[in-house]
Amino acid sequence: MNKQNRLNIVDEARGFTLISMILYHFMWDLKYIAMFDIDWYAGPVGYVWQKSICISFIFISGFCFCFGKNRLKRSARIFICGIVITTVTLIVMPENRIVFGILTFIGTAGIFTILVDRLHTRLEKILNKKTLNLTMIIGMVLLFVVFFRVNDGFIYILKRTELPKYLYKGYIATFVGFPDPTFFSTDYFAILPWTFLYLAGYYTNRVVMNNNKIVTCLSENHIPIISNIGRKSLIIYMFHQPVLYAIMLLIQNIK
């Protein structure tokens, strides 16, 4: 089988994640814009739901980095889409602004991974590919766990370790993963910790695509409509919120 063929199950996973994200944003709009009383959404259930979407979407994005050509162009396009969303939200609804959101992060991570990919390709020529890739997957997952709460001011190295307050100052620090106390965004994904998860997806791709049996299995198309949604994830993401806001306005008028 040609390894450049699509892995339909990856598109399906991305499609399911996108649907889950749209439903999550719909509930967010109901609670914080239409002002519905949805207590469970702000509790542990909502938190786990939100994190499951973030983790799935970023891991899949890292996995898909290796597919297709013009990776720099693709990553730059995603980054620009993130800037567009930031600009629009700052103008139209500054109280719900999105700064350093998911698309800005994925674009940034993609550009950074171009450099990682070049270095990793060279390492594979002198080291055992399978061992190297499996080691990197484990390493990236562990680093993601260690830095998972870095945005909140601490990391986990055997125990909770508080980080110096002076790190959390300014927009550059915020972009890296040390948000300034004055920073606010309804959608915030910094370089830390999420790049580690993105790279875990990238290295997982290197393992999967070197196993023809796994590739053949993952290429099966189980739910075509979900696969199609996954393939159009960027354009759906760009336009789903305006549609949801229109629905919220309608709901508010009905109320």
Short mmCIF file of C-alpha atoms in Angstrom, two decimals:
data_model
loop_
_atom_site.label_atom_id
_atom_site.label_comp_id
_atom_site.label_asym_id
_atom_site.label_seq_id
_atom_site.Cartn_x
_atom_site.Cartn_y
_atom_site.Cartn_z
CA MET A 1 0.00 0.00 0.00
CA ASN A 2 1.18 3.51 -0.85
CA LYS A 3 1.98 5.27 2.40
CA GLN A 4 0.77 8.55 0.97
CA ASN A 5 -2.78 7.24 0.89
CA ARG A 6 -5.04 8.72 3.53
CA LEU A 7 -5.50 6.98 6.83
CA ASN A 8 -9.27 7.21 6.95
CA ILE A 9 -9.49 6.34 10.62
CA VAL A 10 -7.37 9.43 11.39
CA ASP A 11 -9.85 11.57 9.46
CA GLU A 12 -12.66 9.87 11.37
CA ALA A 13 -10.97 10.58 14.71
CA ARG A 14 -10.51 14.21 13.72
CA GLY A 15 -14.13 14.37 12.55
CA PHE A 16 -15.43 13.01 15.86
CA THR A 17 -13.18 15.42 17.77
CA LEU A 18 -14.43 18.34 15.68
CA ILE A 19 -18.06 17.42 16.33
CA SER A 20 -17.32 17.14 20.05
CA MET A 21 -15.64 20.56 19.97
CA ILE A 22 -18.61 22.18 18.22
CA LEU A 23 -20.98 20.72 20.81
CA TYR A 24 -18.70 21.93 23.60
CA HIS A 25 -18.61 25.46 22.14
CA PHE A 26 -22.38 25.36 21.72
CA MET A 27 -22.75 24.59 25.42
CA TRP A 28 -20.28 27.39 26.24
CA ASP A 29 -22.35 29.84 24.22
CA LEU A 30 -25.55 28.67 25.90
CA LYS A 31 -24.06 29.21 29.36
CA TYR A 32 -22.03 32.38 28.92
CA ILE A 33 -23.82 34.21 26.10
CA ALA A 34 -27.44 33.03 26.26
CA MET A 35 -27.02 32.77 30.07
CA PHE A 36 -28.61 29.35 30.51
CA ASP A 37 -28.15 27.73 33.90
CA ILE A 38 -25.88 24.76 33.12
CA ASP A 39 -24.01 24.08 36.35
CA TRP A 40 -22.44 20.78 35.32
CA TYR A 41 -20.69 22.44 32.39
CA ALA A 42 -18.50 24.55 34.70
CA GLY A 43 -17.61 21.53 36.84
CA PRO A 44 -15.40 18.43 36.47
CA VAL A 45 -17.48 16.99 33.62
CA GLY A 46 -17.02 20.10 31.50
CA TYR A 47 -13.31 20.24 32.35
CA VAL A 48 -12.69 16.62 31.33
CA TRP A 49 -14.74 17.11 28.15
CA GLN A 50 -12.73 20.20 27.21
CA LYS A 51 -9.36 18.54 27.87
CA SER A 52 -10.34 15.43 25.90
CA ILE A 53 -11.03 17.62 22.87
CA CYS A 54 -7.78 19.59 23.21
CA ILE A 55 -5.60 16.53 23.71
CA SER A 56 -7.20 14.61 20.83
CA PHE A 57 -7.11 17.53 18.39
CA ILE A 58 -3.48 18.49 19.04
CA PHE A 59 -2.21 14.89 19.03
CA ILE A 60 -3.99 14.22 15.72
CA SER A 61 -2.62 17.48 14.28
CA GLY A 62 0.91 16.38 15.16
CA PHE A 63 0.25 12.95 13.66
CA CYS A 64 -0.95 14.53 10.41
CA PHE A 65 2.05 16.86 10.09
CA CYS A 66 3.92 14.31 7.95
CA PHE A 67 1.14 14.02 5.39
CA GLY A 68 1.04 16.08 2.21
CA LYS A 69 3.49 18.57 0.79
CA ASN A 70 4.27 22.25 1.38
CA ARG A 71 4.29 21.85 5.17
CA LEU A 72 5.58 25.38 5.68
CA LYS A 73 2.80 26.83 3.53
CA ARG A 74 0.18 24.72 5.30
CA SER A 75 1.43 25.67 8.77
CA ALA A 76 1.66 29.35 7.83
CA ARG A 77 -1.92 29.25 6.50
CA ILE A 78 -3.18 27.79 9.78
CA PHE A 79 -1.23 30.40 11.75
CA ILE A 80 -2.72 33.21 9.65
CA CYS A 81 -6.21 31.79 10.20
CA GLY A 82 -5.49 32.00 13.93
CA ILE A 83 -4.47 35.66 13.55
CA VAL A 84 -7.68 36.34 11.63
CA ILE A 85 -9.75 34.85 14.46
CA THR A 86 -7.83 36.93 17.00
CA THR A 87 -8.38 40.12 15.01
CA VAL A 88 -12.09 39.50 14.47
CA THR A 89 -12.76 38.66 18.12
CA LEU A 90 -10.83 41.70 19.34
CA ILE A 91 -12.96 43.94 17.11
CA VAL A 92 -16.37 42.26 17.35
CA MET A 93 -16.41 40.79 20.87
CA PRO A 94 -13.35 41.87 22.89
CA GLU A 95 -14.93 40.50 26.07
CA ASN A 96 -14.69 37.01 24.51
CA ARG A 97 -11.45 37.57 22.60
CA ILE A 98 -9.26 34.71 21.42
CA VAL A 99 -5.54 35.41 21.69
CA PHE A 100 -2.98 32.64 21.15
CA GLY A 101 -5.77 30.23 20.30
CA ILE A 102 -5.65 26.69 18.96
CA LEU A 103 -4.97 27.63 15.31
CA THR A 104 -2.18 30.02 16.24
CA PHE A 105 -0.60 27.22 18.25
CA ILE A 106 -0.98 24.51 15.58
CA GLY A 107 0.52 26.82 12.96
CA THR A 108 3.44 27.61 15.25
CA ALA A 109 3.95 23.97 16.19
CA GLY A 110 3.91 22.98 12.52
CA ILE A 111 6.61 25.52 11.62
CA PHE A 112 8.74 24.38 14.57
CA THR A 113 8.28 20.71 13.65
CA ILE A 114 9.69 21.35 10.18
CA LEU A 115 13.03 21.91 11.90
CA VAL A 116 12.49 18.90 14.19
CA ASP A 117 11.69 16.74 11.17
CA ARG A 118 14.94 17.63 9.42
CA LEU A 119 17.00 16.81 12.51
CA HIS A 120 15.05 13.63 13.21
CA THR A 121 15.50 12.37 9.64
CA ARG A 122 19.25 12.67 10.08
CA LEU A 123 19.16 10.86 13.43
CA GLU A 124 17.21 7.97 11.90
CA LYS A 125 20.12 7.35 9.54
CA ILE A 126 22.54 6.70 12.39
CA LEU A 127 20.25 5.24 15.07
CA ASN A 128 17.68 2.44 15.17
CA LYS A 129 14.46 4.00 13.83
CA LYS A 130 12.00 2.02 15.92
CA THR A 131 13.89 2.51 19.19
CA LEU A 132 14.44 6.20 18.49
CA ASN A 133 10.80 6.90 17.66
CA LEU A 134 9.40 4.92 20.59
CA THR A 135 11.83 6.67 22.94
CA MET A 136 10.76 10.08 21.62
CA ILE A 137 7.05 9.23 22.03
CA ILE A 138 7.60 8.24 25.66
CA GLY A 139 9.77 11.31 26.24
CA MET A 140 7.25 13.73 24.77
CA VAL A 141 4.35 12.24 26.74
CA LEU A 142 6.34 12.46 29.98
CA LEU A 143 7.31 16.08 29.28
CA PHE A 144 3.68 16.89 28.51
CA VAL A 145 2.65 15.44 31.87
CA VAL A 146 5.42 17.33 33.69
CA PHE A 147 4.50 20.67 32.08
CA PHE A 148 0.74 20.11 31.93
CA ARG A 149 0.00 22.80 34.53
CA VAL A 150 2.81 25.20 33.59
CA ASN A 151 0.22 27.80 32.52
CA ASP A 152 -1.05 27.79 36.11
CA GLY A 153 2.38 28.50 37.61
CA PHE A 154 3.78 25.08 38.43
CA ILE A 155 5.08 21.79 37.03
CA TYR A 156 5.26 18.23 38.34
CA ILE A 157 8.68 16.66 38.93
CA LEU A 158 7.92 13.90 41.43
CA LYS A 159 5.95 16.57 43.29
CA ARG A 160 4.33 19.91 42.55
CA THR A 161 7.04 22.52 41.90
CA GLU A 162 6.14 26.20 41.90
CA LEU A 163 7.77 28.31 39.17
CA PRO A 164 9.18 31.83 39.73
CA LYS A 165 6.63 34.59 39.30
CA TYR A 166 9.03 36.67 37.20
CA LEU A 167 8.65 34.16 34.36
CA TYR A 168 5.00 35.15 33.98
CA LYS A 169 5.37 38.61 32.52
CA GLY A 170 4.66 39.99 29.05
CA TYR A 171 3.19 38.70 25.82
CA ILE A 172 6.27 36.76 24.72
CA ALA A 173 6.26 34.82 27.98
CA THR A 174 2.50 34.29 27.56
CA PHE A 175 3.04 32.93 24.04
CA VAL A 176 5.67 30.51 25.36
CA GLY A 177 3.46 29.25 28.19
CA PHE A 178 3.95 31.63 31.12
CA PRO A 179 0.80 33.79 30.94
CA ASP A 180 0.96 37.30 32.33
CA PRO A 181 -1.50 37.85 35.22
CA THR A 182 -3.30 40.49 33.11
CA PHE A 183 -3.67 38.18 30.10
CA PHE A 184 -7.13 36.98 29.12
CA SER A 185 -8.30 34.75 26.29
CA THR A 186 -11.27 32.41 25.96
CA ASP A 187 -9.06 30.01 23.99
CA TYR A 188 -5.40 29.78 25.02
CA PHE A 189 -2.84 27.25 23.78
CA ALA A 190 0.78 28.11 24.41
CA ILE A 191 3.97 26.49 23.16
CA LEU A 192 4.27 24.85 26.59
CA PRO A 193 2.95 22.30 27.32
CA TRP A 194 1.12 21.59 24.07
CA THR A 195 4.15 21.29 21.75
CA PHE A 196 5.15 18.11 23.58
CA LEU A 197 1.77 16.56 22.78
CA TYR A 198 1.99 17.71 19.15
CA LEU A 199 5.42 16.09 18.86
CA ALA A 200 4.12 12.90 20.48
CA GLY A 201 1.64 12.73 17.59
CA TYR A 202 4.42 13.42 15.09
CA TYR A 203 6.64 10.63 16.42
CA THR A 204 3.67 8.26 16.60
CA ASN A 205 3.22 8.84 12.87
CA ARG A 206 6.84 7.82 12.30
CA VAL A 207 6.15 4.51 14.06
CA VAL A 208 2.78 3.82 12.44
CA MET A 209 3.81 4.61 8.87
CA ASN A 210 6.70 2.13 9.07
CA ASN A 211 4.30 -0.75 9.74
CA ASN A 212 2.35 -1.77 6.63
CA LYS A 213 -0.11 -3.92 8.60
CA ILE A 214 -1.09 -0.99 10.81
CA VAL A 215 -1.30 1.33 7.80
CA THR A 216 -3.62 -1.07 5.99
CA CYS A 217 -5.84 -1.38 9.07
CA LEU A 218 -6.04 2.38 9.64
CA SER A 219 -6.85 3.03 5.98
CA GLU A 220 -10.26 1.35 6.24
CA ASN A 221 -13.15 3.79 5.99
CA HIS A 222 -15.84 3.02 8.56
CA ILE A 223 -17.98 6.18 8.56
CA PRO A 224 -17.42 8.20 5.35
CA ILE A 225 -19.44 11.23 6.48
CA ILE A 226 -17.29 11.59 9.61
CA SER A 227 -14.13 11.19 7.51
CA ASN A 228 -15.29 14.00 5.23
CA ILE A 229 -15.88 16.25 8.22
CA GLY A 230 -12.36 15.48 9.44
CA ARG A 231 -10.85 16.39 6.07
CA LYS A 232 -12.55 19.79 6.14
CA SER A 233 -11.67 20.53 9.77
CA LEU A 234 -10.00 23.92 9.15
CA ILE A 235 -12.83 25.51 7.20
CA ILE A 236 -15.44 24.07 9.58
CA TYR A 237 -13.51 25.42 12.56
CA MET A 238 -13.25 28.87 10.98
CA PHE A 239 -16.99 29.18 10.42
CA HIS A 240 -18.61 27.17 13.19
CA GLN A 241 -18.51 29.95 15.80
CA PRO A 242 -20.23 32.60 13.63
CA VAL A 243 -22.97 30.05 12.98
CA LEU A 244 -23.24 29.29 16.70
CA TYR A 245 -23.41 32.99 17.56
CA ALA A 246 -26.23 33.43 15.06
CA ILE A 247 -28.06 30.56 16.76
CA MET A 248 -27.46 32.20 20.16
CA LEU A 249 -28.98 35.48 18.92
CA LEU A 250 -32.03 33.55 17.74
CA ILE A 251 -32.30 31.76 21.09
CA GLN A 252 -32.00 35.05 22.97
CA ASN A 253 -34.77 36.61 20.89
CA ILE A 254 -37.00 33.62 21.58
CA LYS A 255 -36.29 33.88 25.34
#
